[in-house]
CSV table of C-alpha atoms and ligand atoms in Angstrom, one decimal:
chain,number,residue,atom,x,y,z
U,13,UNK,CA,14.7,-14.1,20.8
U,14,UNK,CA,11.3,-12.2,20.5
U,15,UNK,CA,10.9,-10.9,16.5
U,16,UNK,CA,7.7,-8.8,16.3
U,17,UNK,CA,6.2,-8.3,12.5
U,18,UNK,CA,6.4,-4.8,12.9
U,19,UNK,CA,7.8,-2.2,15.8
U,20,UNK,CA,6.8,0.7,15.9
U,21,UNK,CA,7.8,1.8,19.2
U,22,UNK,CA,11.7,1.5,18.3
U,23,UNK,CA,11.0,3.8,15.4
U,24,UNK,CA,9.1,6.3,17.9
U,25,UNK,CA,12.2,6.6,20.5
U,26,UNK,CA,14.7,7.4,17.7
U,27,UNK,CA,12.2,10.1,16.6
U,28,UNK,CA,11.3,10.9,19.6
U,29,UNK,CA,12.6,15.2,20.2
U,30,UNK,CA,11.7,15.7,16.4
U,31,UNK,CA,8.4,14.7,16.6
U,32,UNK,CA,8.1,16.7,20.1
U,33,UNK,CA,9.4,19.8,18.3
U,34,UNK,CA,6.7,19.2,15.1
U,35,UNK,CA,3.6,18.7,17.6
U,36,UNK,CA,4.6,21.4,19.6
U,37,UNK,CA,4.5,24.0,16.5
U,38,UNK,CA,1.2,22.9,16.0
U,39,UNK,CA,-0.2,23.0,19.2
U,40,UNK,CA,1.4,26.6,18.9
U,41,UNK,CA,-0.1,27.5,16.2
U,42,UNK,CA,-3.7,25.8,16.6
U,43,UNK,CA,-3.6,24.5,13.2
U,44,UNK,CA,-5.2,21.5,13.7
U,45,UNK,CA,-7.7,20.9,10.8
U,46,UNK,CA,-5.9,21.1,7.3
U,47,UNK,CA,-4.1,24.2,7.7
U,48,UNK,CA,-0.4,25.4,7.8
U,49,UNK,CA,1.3,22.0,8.1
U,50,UNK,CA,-1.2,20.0,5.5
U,51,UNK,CA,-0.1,22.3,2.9
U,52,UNK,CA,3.3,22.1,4.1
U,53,UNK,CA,3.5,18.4,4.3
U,54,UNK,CA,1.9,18.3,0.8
U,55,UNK,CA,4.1,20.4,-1.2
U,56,UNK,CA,6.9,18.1,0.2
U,57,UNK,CA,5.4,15.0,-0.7
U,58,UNK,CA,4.6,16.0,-4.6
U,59,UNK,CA,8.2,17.2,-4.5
U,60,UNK,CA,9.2,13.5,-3.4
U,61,UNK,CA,6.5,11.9,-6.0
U,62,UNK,CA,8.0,14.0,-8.2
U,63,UNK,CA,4.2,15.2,-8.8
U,64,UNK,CA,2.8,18.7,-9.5
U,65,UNK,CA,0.5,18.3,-6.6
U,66,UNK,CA,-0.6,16.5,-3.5
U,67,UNK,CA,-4.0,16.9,-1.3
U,68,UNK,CA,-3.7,15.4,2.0
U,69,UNK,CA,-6.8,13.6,3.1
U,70,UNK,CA,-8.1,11.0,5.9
U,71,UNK,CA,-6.8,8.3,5.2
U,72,UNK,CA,-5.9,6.0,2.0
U,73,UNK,CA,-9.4,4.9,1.0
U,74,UNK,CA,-10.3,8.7,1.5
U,75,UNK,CA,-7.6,9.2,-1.0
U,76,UNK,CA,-9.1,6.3,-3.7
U,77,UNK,CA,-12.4,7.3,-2.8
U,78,UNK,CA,-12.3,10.6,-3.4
U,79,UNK,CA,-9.7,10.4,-6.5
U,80,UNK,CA,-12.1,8.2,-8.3
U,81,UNK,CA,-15.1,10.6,-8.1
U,82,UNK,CA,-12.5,13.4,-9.3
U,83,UNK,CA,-11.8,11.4,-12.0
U,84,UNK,CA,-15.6,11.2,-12.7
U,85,UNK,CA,-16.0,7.6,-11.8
U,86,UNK,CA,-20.2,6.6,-10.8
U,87,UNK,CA,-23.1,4.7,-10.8
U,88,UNK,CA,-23.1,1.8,-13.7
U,89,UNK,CA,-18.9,2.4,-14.3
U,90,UNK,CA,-17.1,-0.8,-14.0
U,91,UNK,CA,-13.6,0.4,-12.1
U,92,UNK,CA,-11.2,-3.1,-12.9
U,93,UNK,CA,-8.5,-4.0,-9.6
U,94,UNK,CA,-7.3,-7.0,-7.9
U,95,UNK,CA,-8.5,-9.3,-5.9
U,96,UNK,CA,-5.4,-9.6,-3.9
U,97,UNK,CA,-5.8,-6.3,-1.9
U,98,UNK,CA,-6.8,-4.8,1.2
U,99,UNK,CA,-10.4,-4.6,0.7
U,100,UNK,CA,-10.4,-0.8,0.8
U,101,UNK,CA,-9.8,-0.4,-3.0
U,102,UNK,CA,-13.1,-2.3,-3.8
U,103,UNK,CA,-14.9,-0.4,-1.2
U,104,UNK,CA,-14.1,3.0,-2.3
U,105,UNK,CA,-15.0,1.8,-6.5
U,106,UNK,CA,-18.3,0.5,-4.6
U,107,UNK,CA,-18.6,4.3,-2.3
U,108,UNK,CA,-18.9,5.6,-5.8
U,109,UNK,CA,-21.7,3.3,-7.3
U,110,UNK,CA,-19.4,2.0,-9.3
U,111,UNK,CA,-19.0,-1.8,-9.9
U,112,UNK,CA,-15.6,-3.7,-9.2
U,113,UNK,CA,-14.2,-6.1,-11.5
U,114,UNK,CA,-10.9,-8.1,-10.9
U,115,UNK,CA,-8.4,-9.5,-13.0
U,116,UNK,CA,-5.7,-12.1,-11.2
U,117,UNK,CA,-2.2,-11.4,-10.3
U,118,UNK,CA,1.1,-12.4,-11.5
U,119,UNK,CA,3.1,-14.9,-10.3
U,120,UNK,CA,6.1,-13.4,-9.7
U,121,UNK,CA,5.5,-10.0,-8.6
U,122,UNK,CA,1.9,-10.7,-6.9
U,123,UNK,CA,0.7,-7.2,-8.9
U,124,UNK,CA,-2.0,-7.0,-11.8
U,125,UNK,CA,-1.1,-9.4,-14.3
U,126,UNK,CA,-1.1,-6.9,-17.3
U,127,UNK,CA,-1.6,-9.8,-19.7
U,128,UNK,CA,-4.8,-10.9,-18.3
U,129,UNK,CA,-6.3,-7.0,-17.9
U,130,UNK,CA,-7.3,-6.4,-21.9
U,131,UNK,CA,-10.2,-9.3,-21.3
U,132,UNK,CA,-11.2,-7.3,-18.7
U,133,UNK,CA,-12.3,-4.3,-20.5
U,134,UNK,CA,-16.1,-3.6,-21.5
U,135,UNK,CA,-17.8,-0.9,-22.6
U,136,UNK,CA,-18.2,0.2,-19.1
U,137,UNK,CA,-15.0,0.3,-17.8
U,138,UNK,CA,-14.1,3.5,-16.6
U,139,UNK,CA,-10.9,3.5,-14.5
U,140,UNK,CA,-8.2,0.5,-13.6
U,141,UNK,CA,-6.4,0.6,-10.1
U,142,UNK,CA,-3.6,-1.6,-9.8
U,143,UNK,CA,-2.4,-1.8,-6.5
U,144,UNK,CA,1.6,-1.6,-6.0
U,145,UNK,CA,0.8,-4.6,-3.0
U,146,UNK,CA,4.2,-5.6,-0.5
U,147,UNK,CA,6.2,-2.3,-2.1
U,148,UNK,CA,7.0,-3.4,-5.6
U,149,UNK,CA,5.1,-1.2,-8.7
U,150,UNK,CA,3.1,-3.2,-11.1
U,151,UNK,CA,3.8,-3.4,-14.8
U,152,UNK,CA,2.9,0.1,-15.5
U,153,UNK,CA,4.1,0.4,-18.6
U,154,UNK,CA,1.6,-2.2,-20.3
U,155,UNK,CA,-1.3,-1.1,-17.8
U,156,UNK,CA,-1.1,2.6,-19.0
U,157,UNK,CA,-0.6,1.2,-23.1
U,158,UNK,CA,-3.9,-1.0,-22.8
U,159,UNK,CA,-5.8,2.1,-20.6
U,160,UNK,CA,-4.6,4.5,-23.3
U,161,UNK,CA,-5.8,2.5,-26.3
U,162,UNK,CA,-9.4,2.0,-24.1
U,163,UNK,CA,-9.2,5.6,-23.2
U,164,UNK,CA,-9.6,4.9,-19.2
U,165,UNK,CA,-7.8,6.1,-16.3
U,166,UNK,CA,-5.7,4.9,-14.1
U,167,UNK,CA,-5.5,5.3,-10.8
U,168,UNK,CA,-2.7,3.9,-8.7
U,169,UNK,CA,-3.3,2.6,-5.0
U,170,UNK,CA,0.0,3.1,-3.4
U,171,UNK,CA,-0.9,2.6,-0.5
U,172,UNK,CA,2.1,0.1,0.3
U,173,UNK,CA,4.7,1.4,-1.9
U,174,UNK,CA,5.8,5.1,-0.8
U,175,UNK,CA,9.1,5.2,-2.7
U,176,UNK,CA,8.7,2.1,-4.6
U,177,UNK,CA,9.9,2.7,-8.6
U,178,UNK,CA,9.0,1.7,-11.9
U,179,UNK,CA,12.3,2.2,-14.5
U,180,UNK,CA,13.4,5.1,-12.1
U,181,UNK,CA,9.5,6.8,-12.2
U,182,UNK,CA,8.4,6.5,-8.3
U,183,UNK,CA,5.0,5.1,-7.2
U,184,UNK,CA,1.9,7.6,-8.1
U,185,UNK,CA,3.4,9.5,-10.5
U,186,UNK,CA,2.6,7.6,-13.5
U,187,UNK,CA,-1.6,7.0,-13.9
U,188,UNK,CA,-4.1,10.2,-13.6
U,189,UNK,CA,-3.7,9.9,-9.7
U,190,UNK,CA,-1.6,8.3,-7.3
U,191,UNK,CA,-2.9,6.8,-3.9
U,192,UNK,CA,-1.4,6.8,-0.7
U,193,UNK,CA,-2.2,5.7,3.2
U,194,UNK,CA,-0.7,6.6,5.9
U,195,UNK,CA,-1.9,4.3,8.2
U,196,UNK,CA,0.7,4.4,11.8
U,197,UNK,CA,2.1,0.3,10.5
U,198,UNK,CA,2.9,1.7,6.4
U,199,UNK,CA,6.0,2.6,5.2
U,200,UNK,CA,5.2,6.2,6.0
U,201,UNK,CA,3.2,5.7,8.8
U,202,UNK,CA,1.2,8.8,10.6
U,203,UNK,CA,0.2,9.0,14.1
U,204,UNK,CA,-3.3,8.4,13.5
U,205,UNK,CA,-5.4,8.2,10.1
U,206,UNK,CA,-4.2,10.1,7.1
U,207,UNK,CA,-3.7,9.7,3.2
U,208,UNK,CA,-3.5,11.7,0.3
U,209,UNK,CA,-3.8,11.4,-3.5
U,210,UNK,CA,-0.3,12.9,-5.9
U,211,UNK,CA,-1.4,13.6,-9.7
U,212,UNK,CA,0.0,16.5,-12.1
U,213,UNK,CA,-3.4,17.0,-13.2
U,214,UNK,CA,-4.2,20.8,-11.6
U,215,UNK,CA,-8.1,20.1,-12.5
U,216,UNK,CA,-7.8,17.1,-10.6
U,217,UNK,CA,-6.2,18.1,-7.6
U,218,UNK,CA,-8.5,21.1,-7.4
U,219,UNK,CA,-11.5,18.9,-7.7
U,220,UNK,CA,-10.1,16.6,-4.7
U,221,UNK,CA,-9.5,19.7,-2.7
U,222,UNK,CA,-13.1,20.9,-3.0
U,223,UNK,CA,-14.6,17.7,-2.5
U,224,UNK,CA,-12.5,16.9,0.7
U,225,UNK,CA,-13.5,20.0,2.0
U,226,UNK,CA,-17.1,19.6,1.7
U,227,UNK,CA,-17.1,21.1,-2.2
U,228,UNK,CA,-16.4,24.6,-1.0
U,229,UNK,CA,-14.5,26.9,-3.7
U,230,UNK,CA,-14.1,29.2,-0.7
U,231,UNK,CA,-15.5,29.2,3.1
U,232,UNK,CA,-19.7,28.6,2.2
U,233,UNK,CA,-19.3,29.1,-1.1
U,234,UNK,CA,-20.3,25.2,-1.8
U,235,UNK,CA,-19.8,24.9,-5.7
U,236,UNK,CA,-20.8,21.2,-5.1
U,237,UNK,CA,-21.6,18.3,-2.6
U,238,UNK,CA,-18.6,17.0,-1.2
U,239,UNK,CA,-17.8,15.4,1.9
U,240,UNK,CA,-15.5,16.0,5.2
U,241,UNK,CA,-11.9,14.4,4.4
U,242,UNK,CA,-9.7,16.8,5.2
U,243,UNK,CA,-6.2,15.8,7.0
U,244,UNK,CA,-5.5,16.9,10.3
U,245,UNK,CA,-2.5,19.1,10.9
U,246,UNK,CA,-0.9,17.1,13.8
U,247,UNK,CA,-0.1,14.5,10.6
U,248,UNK,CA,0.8,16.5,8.7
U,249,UNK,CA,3.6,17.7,10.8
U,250,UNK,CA,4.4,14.2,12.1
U,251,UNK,CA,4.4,13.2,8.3
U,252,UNK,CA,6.9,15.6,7.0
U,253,UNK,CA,9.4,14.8,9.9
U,254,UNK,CA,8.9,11.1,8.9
U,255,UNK,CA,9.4,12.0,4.9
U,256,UNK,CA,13.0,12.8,6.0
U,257,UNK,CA,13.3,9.7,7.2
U,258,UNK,CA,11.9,8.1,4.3
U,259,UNK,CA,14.6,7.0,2.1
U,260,UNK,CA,16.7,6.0,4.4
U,261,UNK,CA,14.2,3.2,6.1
U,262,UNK,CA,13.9,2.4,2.2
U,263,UNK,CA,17.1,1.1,2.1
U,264,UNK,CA,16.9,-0.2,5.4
U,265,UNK,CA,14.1,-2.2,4.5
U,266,UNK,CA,16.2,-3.3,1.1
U,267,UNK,CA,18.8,-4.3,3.1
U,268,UNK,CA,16.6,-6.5,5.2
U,269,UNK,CA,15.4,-8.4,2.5
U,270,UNK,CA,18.5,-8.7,1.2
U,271,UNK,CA,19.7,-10.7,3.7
U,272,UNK,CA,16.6,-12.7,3.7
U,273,UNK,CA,16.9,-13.1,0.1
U,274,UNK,CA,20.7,-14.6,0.4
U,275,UNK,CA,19.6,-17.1,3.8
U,276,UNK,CA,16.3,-18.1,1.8
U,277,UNK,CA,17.3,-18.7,-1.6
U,278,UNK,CA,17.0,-22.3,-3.0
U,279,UNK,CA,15.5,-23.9,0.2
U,280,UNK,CA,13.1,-26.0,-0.6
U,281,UNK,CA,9.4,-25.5,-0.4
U,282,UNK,CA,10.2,-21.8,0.0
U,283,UNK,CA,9.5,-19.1,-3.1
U,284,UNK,CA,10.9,-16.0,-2.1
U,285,UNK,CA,10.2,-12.7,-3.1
U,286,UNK,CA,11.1,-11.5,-6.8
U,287,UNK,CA,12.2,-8.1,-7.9
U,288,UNK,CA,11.4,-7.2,-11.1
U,289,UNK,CA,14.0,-6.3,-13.7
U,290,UNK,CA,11.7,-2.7,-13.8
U,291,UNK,CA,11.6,-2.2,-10.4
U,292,UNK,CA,12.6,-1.0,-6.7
U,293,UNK,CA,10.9,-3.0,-4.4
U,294,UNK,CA,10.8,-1.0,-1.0
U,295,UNK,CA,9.4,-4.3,0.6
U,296,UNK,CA,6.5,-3.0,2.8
U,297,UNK,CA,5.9,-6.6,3.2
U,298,UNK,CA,8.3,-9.5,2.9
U,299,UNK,CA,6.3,-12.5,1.5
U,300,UNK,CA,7.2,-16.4,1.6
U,301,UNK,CA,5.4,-19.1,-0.3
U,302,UNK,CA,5.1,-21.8,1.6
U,303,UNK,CA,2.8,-24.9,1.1
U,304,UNK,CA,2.2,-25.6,5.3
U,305,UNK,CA,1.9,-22.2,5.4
U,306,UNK,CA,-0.5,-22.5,9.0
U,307,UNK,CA,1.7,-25.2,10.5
U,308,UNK,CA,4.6,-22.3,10.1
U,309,UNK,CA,2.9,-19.6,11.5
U,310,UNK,CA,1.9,-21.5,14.6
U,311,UNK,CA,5.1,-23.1,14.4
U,312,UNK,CA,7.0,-19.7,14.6
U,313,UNK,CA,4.9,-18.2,17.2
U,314,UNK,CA,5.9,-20.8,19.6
U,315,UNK,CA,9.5,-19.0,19.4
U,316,UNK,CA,8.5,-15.7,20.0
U,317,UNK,CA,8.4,-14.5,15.7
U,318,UNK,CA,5.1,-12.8,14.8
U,319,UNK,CA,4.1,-13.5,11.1
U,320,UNK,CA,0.9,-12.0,9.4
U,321,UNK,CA,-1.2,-13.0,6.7
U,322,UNK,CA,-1.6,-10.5,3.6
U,323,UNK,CA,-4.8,-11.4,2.8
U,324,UNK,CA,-6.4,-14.1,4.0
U,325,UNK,CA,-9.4,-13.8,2.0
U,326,UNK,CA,-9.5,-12.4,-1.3
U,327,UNK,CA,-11.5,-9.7,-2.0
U,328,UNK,CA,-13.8,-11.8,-4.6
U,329,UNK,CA,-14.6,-14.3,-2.2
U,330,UNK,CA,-15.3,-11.8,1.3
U,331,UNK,CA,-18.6,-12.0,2.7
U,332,UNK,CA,-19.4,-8.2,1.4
U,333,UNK,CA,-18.8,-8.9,-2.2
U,334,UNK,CA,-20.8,-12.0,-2.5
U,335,UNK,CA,-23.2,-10.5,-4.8
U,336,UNK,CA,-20.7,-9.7,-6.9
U,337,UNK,CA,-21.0,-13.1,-7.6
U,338,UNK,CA,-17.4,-14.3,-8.1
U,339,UNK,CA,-16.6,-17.9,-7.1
U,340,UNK,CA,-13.3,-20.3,-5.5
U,341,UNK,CA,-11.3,-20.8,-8.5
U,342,UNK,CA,-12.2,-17.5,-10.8
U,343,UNK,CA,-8.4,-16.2,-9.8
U,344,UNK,CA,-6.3,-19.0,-9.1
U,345,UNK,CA,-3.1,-16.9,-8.4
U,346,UNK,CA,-4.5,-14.9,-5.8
U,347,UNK,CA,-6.3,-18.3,-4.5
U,348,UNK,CA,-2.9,-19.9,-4.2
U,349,UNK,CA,-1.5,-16.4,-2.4
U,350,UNK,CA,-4.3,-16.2,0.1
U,351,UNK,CA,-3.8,-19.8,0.9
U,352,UNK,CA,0.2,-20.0,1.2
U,353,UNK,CA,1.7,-16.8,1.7
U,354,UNK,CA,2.9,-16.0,5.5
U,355,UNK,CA,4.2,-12.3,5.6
U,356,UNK,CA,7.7,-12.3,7.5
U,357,UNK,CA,8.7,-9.6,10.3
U,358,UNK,CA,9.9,-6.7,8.6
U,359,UNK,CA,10.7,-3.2,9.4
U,360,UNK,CA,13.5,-1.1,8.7
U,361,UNK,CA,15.1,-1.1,12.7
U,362,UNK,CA,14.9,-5.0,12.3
U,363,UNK,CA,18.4,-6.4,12.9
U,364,UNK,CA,20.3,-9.2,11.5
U,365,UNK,CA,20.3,-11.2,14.3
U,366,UNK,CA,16.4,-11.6,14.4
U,367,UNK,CA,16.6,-11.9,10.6
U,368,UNK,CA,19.4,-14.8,10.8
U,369,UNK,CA,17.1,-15.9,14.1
U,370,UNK,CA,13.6,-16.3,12.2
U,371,UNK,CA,15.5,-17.8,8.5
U,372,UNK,CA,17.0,-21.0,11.3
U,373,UNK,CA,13.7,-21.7,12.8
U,374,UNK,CA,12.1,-21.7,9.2
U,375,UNK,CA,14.9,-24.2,8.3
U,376,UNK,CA,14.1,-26.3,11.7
U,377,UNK,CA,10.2,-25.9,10.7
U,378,UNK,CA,11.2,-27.5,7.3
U,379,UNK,CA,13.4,-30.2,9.4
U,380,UNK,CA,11.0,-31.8,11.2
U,381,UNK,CA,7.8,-31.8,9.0
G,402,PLP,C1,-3.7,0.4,3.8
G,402,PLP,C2,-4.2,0.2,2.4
G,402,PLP,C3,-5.4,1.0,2.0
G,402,PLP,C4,-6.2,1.8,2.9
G,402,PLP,O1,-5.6,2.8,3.6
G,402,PLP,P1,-6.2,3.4,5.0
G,402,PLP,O2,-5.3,4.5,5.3
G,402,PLP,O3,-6.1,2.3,6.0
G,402,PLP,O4,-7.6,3.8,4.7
G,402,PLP,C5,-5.8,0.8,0.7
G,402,PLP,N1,-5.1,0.0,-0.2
G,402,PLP,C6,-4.0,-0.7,0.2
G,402,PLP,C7,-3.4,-1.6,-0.8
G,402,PLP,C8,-3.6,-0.6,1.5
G,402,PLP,O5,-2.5,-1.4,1.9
């Protein structure tokens, strides 16, 4: 049985005539560069963030990138995140001259280990982003206490947790900003690039506006130097068909694990995910730790299930952060992650049959090593 990580084609055919319809109205209406269905797509999303506001932008490091300079972040700031991210949120603190600084992950949830952030802080230290990484919302609670008593903001990175909750409170609507991408393979996925930053902060979504929109306060009226990172409208469109869709492939995606969950739990050698007593996981990703983590990939591939790896390499120890100057062994949790954490297939069309498919040839894997 062939099990692909992720399908995105499956998702496309059942989607097919509304997504027609949507691109059509745009085509119709030429409103292809922000426009009518940006702002429509935007209002819906706050709405579903529960958020004053939304401004649809490029992509999701557009949407950290530009937040963060909202929020006043440059040169000589120190902007504190995890190493175990996609490397975008260190590249947008560094877009704004800022410097990144990483505190490690917990163990259980893989997010910002809150008791670790404190030690962190400096007199620099401007913003914190912790990332809501596989779908499940870091501590937020003791992130935002330790940011309020430092007086720095928070910016959350999303990015992989559209619908994710923390005590009932969904994903972005918590810091000063919230972060999303919506990158074709993420839980909302567009048909191209596009992100966009929630916040109930009208200063700060104004600012994010202008500065996406190359700091105009009205057409050549540039009030200050901004940048092109507008959203185009065919995502927007495509995005609010998808946002219907939303919660349901939440649930979907719940159920998947689930059943994961119940085949997985107790084998041997295997930690699977945990769900936090605070949370709803919306399991973007569906993480195993596992110590012959390469032998299993391979081992997996040979019958036909496609596994990824998320990340690799922590940030703190890429090639572009070097001079940072962080070293093997400064984060041991995220060490430990990057080294023995395979990423299971999982989307919300996957069936139970692949899932009962890929659990028996993890249990053979475990058989014969
Ligand atoms: C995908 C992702 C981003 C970047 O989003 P793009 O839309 O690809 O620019 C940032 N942070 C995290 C955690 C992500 O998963």
């Amino acid at each position: 049985m062939k099990v692909p990580f992720l399908d995105l084609k499956v998702q496309y055919a059942a989607l097919k005539n509304e997504i027609s319809v949507a691109l059509q109205q745009v085509l119709d209406k030429t409103a292809f560069a922000g426009g009518y269905f940006v702002e429509k797509f935007e209002t819906e999303f706050a709405a579903f963030c529960t958020c004053k506001y939304a401004a649809g932008v490029g992509s999701g490091t557009d949407a950290l990138w530009l937040a963060l300079l909202a929020l006043g972040v440059e040169p000589g700031d120190e902007v504190i995140t995890v190493p175990n991210t996609f490397i975008a949120t260190a590249e947008a603190i560094s877009f704004c001259g800022a410097k990144p600084v990483f505190v490690d992950i917990d163990e259980n949830t893989y997010n910002m280990d809150a008791a670790k952030l404190e030690q962190a802080i400096t007199a620099k230290t401007k913003a914190i982003i912790p990332v809501h990484l596989y779908g499940q919302m870091a501590d937020m609670d003791s992130i935002m206490t330790i940011a309020q008593k430092h007086n720095v903001i928070v910016i959350e990175d999303a990015s992989q947790a559209h619908g994710a909750e923390y005590k009932g409170k969904p994903a972005g609507s918590i810091g000063d900003a919230g972060c999303f991408s919506f990158y074709p393979g993420k839980n909302l996925g567009a048909y191209g690039e596009a992100g966009a930053v929630v916040t109930n902060n009208a200063d700060t979504a104004g600012k994010i506006k202008m500065i996406r929109d190359h700091g105009q306060s009205k057409k050549y009226h540039h009030a200050m130097i901004g940048w092109n990172a507008r959203m185009d409208g065919l995502q927007g469109a495509v995005l609010s068909v998808k946002l219907q869709h939303l919660p349901a492939w939440s649930r979907a995606r719940r159920e998947n694990a689930q059943v994961y969950n119940e085949l997985l739990e107790g084998v041997n050698g295997i930690v699977i995910p945990q769900e936090a007593d605070y949370a709803k996981h919306v399991y973007h990703i569906y993480p195993i730790l596992i110590r012959q983590r390469d032998r299993l990939i391979e081992y997996l591939a040979q019958k036909e299930i496609s596994c990824g790896i998320h990340y690799p390499i922590p940030v703190h120890l890429t090639e572009a952060y070097k001079a940072l100057g962080y070293k093997k062994g400064d984060f041991p949790v995220t060490e430990k992650c990057a080294d023995q954490l395979v990423s299971l297939p999982m989307f919300p069309e996957l069936s139970k049959e692949q899932i009962i498919y890929v659990n028996q040839e993890i249990k053979n894997f475990l058989q014969q090593a």
